[in-house]
Short mmCIF file of C-alpha atoms in Angstrom, two decimals:
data_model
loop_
_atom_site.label_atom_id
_atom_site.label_comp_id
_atom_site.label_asym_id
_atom_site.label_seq_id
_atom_site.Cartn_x
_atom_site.Cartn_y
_atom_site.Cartn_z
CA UNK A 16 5.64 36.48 -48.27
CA UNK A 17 5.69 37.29 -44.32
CA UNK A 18 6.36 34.40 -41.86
CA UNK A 19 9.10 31.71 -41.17
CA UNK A 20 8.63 28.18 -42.26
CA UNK A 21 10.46 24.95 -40.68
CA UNK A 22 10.22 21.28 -41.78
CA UNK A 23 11.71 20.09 -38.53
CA UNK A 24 10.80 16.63 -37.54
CA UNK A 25 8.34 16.47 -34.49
CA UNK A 26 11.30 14.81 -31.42
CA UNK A 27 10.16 12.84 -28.46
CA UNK A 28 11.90 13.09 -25.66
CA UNK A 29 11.18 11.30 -22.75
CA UNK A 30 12.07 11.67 -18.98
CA UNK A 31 11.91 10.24 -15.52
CA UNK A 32 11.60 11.50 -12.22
CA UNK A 33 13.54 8.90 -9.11
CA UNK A 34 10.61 7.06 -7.47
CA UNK A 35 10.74 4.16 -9.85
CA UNK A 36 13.62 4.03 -12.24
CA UNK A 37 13.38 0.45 -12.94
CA UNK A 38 10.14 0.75 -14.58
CA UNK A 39 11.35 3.60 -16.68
CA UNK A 40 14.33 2.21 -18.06
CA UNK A 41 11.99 -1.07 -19.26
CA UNK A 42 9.52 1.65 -21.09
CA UNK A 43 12.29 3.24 -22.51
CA UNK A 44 13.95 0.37 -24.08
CA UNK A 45 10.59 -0.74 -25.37
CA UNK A 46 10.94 2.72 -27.04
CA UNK A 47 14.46 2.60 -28.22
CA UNK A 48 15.36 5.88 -26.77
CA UNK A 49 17.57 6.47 -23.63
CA UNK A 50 16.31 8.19 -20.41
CA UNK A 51 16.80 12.15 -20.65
CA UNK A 52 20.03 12.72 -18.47
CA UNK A 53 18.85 14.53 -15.21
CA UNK A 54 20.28 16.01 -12.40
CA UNK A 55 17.57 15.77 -9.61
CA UNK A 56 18.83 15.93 -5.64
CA UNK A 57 17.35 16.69 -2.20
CA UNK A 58 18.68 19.86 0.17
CA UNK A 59 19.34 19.15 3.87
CA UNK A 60 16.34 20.75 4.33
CA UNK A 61 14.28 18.72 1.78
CA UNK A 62 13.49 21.12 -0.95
CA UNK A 63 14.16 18.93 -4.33
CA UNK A 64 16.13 20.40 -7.18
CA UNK A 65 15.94 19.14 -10.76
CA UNK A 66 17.68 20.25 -14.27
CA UNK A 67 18.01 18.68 -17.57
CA UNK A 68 21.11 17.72 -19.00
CA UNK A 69 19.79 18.14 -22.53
CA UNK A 70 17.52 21.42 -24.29
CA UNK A 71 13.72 20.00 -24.24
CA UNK A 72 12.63 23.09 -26.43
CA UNK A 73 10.18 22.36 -29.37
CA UNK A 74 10.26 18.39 -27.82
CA UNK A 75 7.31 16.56 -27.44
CA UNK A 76 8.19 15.31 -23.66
CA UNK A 77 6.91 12.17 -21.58
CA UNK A 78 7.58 12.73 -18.26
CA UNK A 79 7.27 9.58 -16.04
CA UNK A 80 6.76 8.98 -12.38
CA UNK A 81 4.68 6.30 -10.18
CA UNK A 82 3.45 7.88 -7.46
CA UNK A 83 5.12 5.41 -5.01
CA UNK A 84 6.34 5.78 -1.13
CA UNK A 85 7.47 8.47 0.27
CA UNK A 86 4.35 9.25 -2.07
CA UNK A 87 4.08 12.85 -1.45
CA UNK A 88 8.03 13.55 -2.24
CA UNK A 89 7.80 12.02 -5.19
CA UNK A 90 4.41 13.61 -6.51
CA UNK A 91 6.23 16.97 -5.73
CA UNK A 92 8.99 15.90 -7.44
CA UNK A 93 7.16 15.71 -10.34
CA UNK A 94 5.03 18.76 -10.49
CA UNK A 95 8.89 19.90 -10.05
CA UNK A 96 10.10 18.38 -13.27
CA UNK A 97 6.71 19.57 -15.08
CA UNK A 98 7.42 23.10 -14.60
CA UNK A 99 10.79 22.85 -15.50
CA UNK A 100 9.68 21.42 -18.84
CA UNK A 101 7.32 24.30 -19.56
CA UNK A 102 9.85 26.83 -18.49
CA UNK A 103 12.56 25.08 -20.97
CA UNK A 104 9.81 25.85 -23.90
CA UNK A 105 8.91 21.65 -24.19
CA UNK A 106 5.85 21.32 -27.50
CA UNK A 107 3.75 19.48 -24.86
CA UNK A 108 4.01 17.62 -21.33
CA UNK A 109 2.81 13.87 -21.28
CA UNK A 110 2.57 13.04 -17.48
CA UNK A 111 2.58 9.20 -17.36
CA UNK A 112 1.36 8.30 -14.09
CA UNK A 113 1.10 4.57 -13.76
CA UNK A 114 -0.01 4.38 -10.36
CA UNK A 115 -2.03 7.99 -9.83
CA UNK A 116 -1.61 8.79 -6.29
CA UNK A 117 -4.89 9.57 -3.63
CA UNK A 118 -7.25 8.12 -6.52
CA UNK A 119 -9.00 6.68 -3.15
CA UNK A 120 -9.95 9.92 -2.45
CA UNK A 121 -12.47 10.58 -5.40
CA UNK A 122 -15.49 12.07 -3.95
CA UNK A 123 -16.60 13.07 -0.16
CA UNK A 124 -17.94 10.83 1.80
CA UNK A 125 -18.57 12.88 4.62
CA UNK A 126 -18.82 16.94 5.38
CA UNK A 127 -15.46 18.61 5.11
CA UNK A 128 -13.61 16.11 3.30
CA UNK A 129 -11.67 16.98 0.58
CA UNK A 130 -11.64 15.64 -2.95
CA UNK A 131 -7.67 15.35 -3.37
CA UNK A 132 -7.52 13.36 -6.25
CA UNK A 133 -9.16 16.59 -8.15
CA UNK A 134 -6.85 18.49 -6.52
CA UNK A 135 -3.50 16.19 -7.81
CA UNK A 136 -5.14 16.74 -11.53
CA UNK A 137 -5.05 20.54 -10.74
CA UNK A 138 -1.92 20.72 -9.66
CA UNK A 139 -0.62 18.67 -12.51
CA UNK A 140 -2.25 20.99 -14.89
CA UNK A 141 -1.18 24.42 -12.98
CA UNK A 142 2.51 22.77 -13.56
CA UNK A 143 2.30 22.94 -17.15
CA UNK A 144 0.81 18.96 -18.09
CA UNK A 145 -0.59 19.41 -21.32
CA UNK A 146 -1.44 15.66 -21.59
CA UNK A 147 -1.50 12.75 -18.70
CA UNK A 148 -1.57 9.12 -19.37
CA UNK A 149 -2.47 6.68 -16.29
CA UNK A 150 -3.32 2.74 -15.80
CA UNK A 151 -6.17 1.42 -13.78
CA UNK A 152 -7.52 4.16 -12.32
CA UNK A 153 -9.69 3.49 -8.85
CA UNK A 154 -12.25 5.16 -10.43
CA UNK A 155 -13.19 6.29 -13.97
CA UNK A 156 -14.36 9.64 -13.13
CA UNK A 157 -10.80 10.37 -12.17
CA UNK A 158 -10.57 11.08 -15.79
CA UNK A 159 -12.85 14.24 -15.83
CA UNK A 160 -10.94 16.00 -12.85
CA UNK A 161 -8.08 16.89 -15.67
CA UNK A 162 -9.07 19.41 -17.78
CA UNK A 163 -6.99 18.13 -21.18
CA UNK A 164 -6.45 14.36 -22.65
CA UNK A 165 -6.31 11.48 -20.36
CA UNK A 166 -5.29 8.34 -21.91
CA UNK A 167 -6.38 5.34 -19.05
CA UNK A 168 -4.56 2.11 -19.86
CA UNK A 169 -5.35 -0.71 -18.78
CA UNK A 170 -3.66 -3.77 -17.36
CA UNK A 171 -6.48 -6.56 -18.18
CA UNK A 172 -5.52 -8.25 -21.02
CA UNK A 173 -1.80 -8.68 -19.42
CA UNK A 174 -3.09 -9.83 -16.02
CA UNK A 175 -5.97 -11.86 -17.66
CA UNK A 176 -3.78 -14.11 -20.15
CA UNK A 177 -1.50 -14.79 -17.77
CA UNK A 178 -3.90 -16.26 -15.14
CA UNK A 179 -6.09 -17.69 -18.48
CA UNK A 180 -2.71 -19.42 -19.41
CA UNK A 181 -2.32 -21.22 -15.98
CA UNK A 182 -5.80 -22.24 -14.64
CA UNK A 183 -8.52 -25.06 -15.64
CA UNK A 184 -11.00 -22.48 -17.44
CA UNK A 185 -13.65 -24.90 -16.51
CA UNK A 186 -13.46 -24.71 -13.10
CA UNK A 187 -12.44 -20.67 -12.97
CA UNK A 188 -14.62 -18.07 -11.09
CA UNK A 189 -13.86 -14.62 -11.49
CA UNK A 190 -14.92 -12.98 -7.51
CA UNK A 191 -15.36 -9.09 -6.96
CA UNK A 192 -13.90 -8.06 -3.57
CA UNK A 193 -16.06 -5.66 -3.66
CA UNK A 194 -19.69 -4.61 -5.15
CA UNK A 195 -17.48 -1.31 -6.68
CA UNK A 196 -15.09 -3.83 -8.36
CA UNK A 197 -18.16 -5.50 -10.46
CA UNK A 198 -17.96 -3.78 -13.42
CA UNK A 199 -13.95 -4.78 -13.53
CA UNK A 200 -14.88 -8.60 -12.77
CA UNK A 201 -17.82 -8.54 -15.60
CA UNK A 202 -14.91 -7.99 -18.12
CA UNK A 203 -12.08 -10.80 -16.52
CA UNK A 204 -15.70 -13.20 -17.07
CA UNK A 205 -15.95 -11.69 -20.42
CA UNK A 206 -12.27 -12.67 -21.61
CA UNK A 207 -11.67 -15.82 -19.77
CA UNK A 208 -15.64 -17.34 -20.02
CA UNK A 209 -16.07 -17.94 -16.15
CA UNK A 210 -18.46 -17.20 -14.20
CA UNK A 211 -19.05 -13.92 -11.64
CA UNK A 212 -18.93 -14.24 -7.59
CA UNK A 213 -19.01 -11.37 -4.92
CA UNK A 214 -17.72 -11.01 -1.98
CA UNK A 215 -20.03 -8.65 0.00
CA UNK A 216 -17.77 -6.52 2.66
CA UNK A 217 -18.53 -3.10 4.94
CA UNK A 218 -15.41 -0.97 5.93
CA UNK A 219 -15.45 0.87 8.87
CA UNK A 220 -15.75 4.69 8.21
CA UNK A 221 -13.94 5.86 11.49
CA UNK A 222 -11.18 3.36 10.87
CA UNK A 223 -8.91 3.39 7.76
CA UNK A 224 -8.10 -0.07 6.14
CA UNK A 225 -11.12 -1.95 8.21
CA UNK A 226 -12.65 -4.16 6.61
CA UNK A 227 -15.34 -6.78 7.79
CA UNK A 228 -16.44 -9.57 5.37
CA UNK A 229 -19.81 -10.57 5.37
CA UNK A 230 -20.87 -13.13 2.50
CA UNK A 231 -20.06 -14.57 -1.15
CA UNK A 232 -22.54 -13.82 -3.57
CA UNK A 233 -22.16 -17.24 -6.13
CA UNK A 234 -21.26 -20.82 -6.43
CA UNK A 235 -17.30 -20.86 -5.42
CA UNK A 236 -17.53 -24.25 -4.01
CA UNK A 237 -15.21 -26.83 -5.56
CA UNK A 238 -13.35 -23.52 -7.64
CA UNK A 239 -10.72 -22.06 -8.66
CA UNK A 240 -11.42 -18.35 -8.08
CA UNK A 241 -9.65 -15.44 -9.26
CA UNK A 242 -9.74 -12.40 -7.16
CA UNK A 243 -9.58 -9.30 -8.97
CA UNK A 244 -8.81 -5.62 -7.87
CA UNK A 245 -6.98 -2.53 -9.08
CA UNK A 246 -4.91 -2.21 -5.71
CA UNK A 247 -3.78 -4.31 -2.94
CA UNK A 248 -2.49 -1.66 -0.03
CA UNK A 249 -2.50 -3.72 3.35
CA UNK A 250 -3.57 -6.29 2.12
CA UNK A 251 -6.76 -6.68 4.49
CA UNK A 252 -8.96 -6.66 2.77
CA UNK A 253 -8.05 -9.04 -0.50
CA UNK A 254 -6.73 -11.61 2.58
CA UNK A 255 -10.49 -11.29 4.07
CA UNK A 256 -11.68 -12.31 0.93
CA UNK A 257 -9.39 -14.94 0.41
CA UNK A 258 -10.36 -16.21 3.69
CA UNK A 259 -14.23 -15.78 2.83
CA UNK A 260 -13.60 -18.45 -0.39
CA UNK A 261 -11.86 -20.55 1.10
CA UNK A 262 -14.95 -20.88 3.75
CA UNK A 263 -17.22 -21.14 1.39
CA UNK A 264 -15.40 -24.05 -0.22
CA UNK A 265 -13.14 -23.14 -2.76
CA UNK A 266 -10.64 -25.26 -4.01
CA UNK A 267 -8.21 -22.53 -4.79
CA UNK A 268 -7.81 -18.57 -4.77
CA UNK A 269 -5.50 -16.85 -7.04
CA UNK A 270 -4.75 -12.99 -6.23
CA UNK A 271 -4.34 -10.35 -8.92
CA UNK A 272 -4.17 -6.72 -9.19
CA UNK A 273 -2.61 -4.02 -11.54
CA UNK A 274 -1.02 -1.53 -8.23
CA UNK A 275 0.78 -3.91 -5.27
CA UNK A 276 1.18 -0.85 -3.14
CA UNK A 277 1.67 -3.12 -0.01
CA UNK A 278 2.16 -0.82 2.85
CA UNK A 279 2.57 -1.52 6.51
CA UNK A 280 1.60 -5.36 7.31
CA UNK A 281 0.87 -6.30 4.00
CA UNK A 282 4.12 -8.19 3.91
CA UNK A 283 3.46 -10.56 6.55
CA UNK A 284 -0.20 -11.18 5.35
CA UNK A 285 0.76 -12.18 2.14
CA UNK A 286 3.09 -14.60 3.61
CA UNK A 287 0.78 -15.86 5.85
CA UNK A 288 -2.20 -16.12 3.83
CA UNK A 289 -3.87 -19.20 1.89
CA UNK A 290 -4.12 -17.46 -1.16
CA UNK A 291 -1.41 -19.75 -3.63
CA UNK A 292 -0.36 -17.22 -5.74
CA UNK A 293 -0.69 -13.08 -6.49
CA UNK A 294 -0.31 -11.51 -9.27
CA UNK A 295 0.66 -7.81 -9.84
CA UNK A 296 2.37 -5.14 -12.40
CA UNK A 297 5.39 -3.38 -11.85
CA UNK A 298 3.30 0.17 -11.79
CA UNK A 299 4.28 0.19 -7.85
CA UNK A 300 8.30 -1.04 -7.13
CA UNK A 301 8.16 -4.45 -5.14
CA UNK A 302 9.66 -4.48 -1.78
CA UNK A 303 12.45 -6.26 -1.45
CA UNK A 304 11.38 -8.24 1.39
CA UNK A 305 8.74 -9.64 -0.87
CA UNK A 306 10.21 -10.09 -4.15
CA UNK A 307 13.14 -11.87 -2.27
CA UNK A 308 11.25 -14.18 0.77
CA UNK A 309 7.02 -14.83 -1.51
CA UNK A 310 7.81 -17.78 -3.91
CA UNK A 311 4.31 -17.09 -4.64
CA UNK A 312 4.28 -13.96 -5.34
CA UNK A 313 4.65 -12.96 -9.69
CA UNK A 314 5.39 -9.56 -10.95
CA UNK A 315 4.08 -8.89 -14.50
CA UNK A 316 5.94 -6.13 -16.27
CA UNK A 317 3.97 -3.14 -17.69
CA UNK A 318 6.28 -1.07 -19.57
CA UNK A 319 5.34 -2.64 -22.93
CA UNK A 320 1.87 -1.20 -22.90
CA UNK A 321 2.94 2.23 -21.13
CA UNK A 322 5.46 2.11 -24.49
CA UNK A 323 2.77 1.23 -26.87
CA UNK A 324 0.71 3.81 -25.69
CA UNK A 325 3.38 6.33 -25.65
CA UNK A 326 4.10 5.62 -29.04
CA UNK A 327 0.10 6.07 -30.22
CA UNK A 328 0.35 9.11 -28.47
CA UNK A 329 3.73 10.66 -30.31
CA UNK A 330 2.36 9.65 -33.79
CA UNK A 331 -1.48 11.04 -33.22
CA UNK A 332 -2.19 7.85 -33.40
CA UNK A 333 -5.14 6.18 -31.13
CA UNK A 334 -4.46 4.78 -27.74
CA UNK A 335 -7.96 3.10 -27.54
CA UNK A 336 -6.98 0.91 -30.33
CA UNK A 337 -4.69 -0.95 -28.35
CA UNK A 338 -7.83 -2.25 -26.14
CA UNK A 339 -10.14 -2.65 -29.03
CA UNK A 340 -10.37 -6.54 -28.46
CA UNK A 341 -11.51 -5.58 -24.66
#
């Protein structure tokens, strides 16, 4: 006989980068493991240095980090902690991304534009990801840029049964911002049994976050209407469309979406808009200024389905199983 054999038990070992500990310490008590010890600082001159505390060799290693502001640091960062993982001999790399930075930036929409959330996969994949598991997506394609599994969660069924439990379902509209944002909408009608509106917008392509409303496509007079997205990043836009509804004669408007990146005035506009309540996942860390001041404002945790999927994933079991129902 020529060879070596080993009945070693397959370990998983799972990590975090520092852009949102908060949501990895949730995921990793839905786990029952502890966070990976790691000793991860910036030089004066901004170079970021990372080791692990424990070995990672022959580990099969989930690596988590939302891609959150300062968003380029932190997507360094973990292209960083990647290659240190392949380099300390890890069985494979799961990169759980739940909030995949420049998704926006899918496809060119002009000459000489460039297509960075292929290059983000790339990069991920040049560091050594074997595996990367993401939620909500701006776009499905985003899938195909990584050459290797992608496991896209979703945040639906959380976001949907919450609103579900709260409203009249007879009077509930479920409204597109957006004609891209149909598909999404079709399957909130699906689950909760309301009917589909549109709000029918143009962005300005020489100015970013401009957004002009034009017109609601469906009866929201009288209703309450759910707006659903997978981002809110200003907050111009979803506001706009608030403000469209409530034109048009609805009753109510109830905000949700799975990323509440809310950068630069988004803080005031939520404050200041009509809109009685928005709903979001903790993908994205909440500023303070608007988890402490926006009574109206809910934050549903994710972690539990990140874990769930983690879990699937360790025990070659199937991740789409968990949205079967959808």
């Amino acid at each position: 006989m020529t060879g070596i054999k080993t009945t070693g038990e397959k370990k998983l070992m799972f990590f975090s980068g520092r852009a949102h500990p908060e949501l990895a310490e949730e995921v990793a008590q839905e786990l029952g493991v502890g966070v990976v010890p790691t000793k991860a600082f910036d030089f004066a001159n901004g170079e970021i240095y990372v080791r692990y505390q424990e070995s990672a060799r022959g580990a099969d290693c989930f690596l988590i980090q939302s891609h959150t502001a300062p968003i380029n640091k932190w997507i360094m960062e973990q292209l960083i902690m990647i290659d240190a993982l392949k380099r300390a001999s890890a069985r494979s790399i799961t990169v759980i991304v739940p909030f995949y930075g420049y998704a926006r930036q899918d496809k060119k929409h002009r000459g000489r534009e460039p297509i960075s959330a292929r290059l983000i996969a790339d990069l991920m994949k040049t560091a050594g990801a074997t595996r990367v598991l993401t939620v909500d997506l701006h776009t499905d394609q985003i899938q195909g840029f990584f050459d290797g599994p992608v496991d896209h969660l979703f945040a639906l069924p959380l976001l949907a049964d919450y609103v579900g439990a709260k409203v009249d379902r007879e009077k509930l509209t479920v409204v597109s911002p957006d004609a891209g944002r149909v598909r999404v909408a079709d399957r909130w009608c699906d689950r909760l049994g309301g009917p589909l509106a549109i709000v029918h917008k143009r962005r300005d392509k020489d100015v970013a976050n401009q957004v002009t409303v034009h017109e609601v496509v469906g009866e929201v007079r009288g209703r309450v209407c759910v707006l659903v997205d997978d981002m809110i990043d200003t907050g111009g836009t979803i506001c706009a469309a608030a403000d469209a509804l409530y034109a048009h004669g609805a009753e109510d408007v109830i905000v949700t979406a799975t990323h509440g990146v809310l950068s630069g005035p988004a803080a005031d506009r939520l404050k200041n808009s009509r809109v009685s309540e928005f709903v979001f996942t903790d993908t994205l860390p909440t500023p303070v200024e608007l988890s402490r001041d926006l009574d109206k404002l809910t934050v549903l945790s994710i972690a539990p389905t990140i874990a769930s999927a983690v879990r699937e994933v360790f025990r070659d079991g199937s991740v789409t199983s968990l949205f079967d129902e959808q």
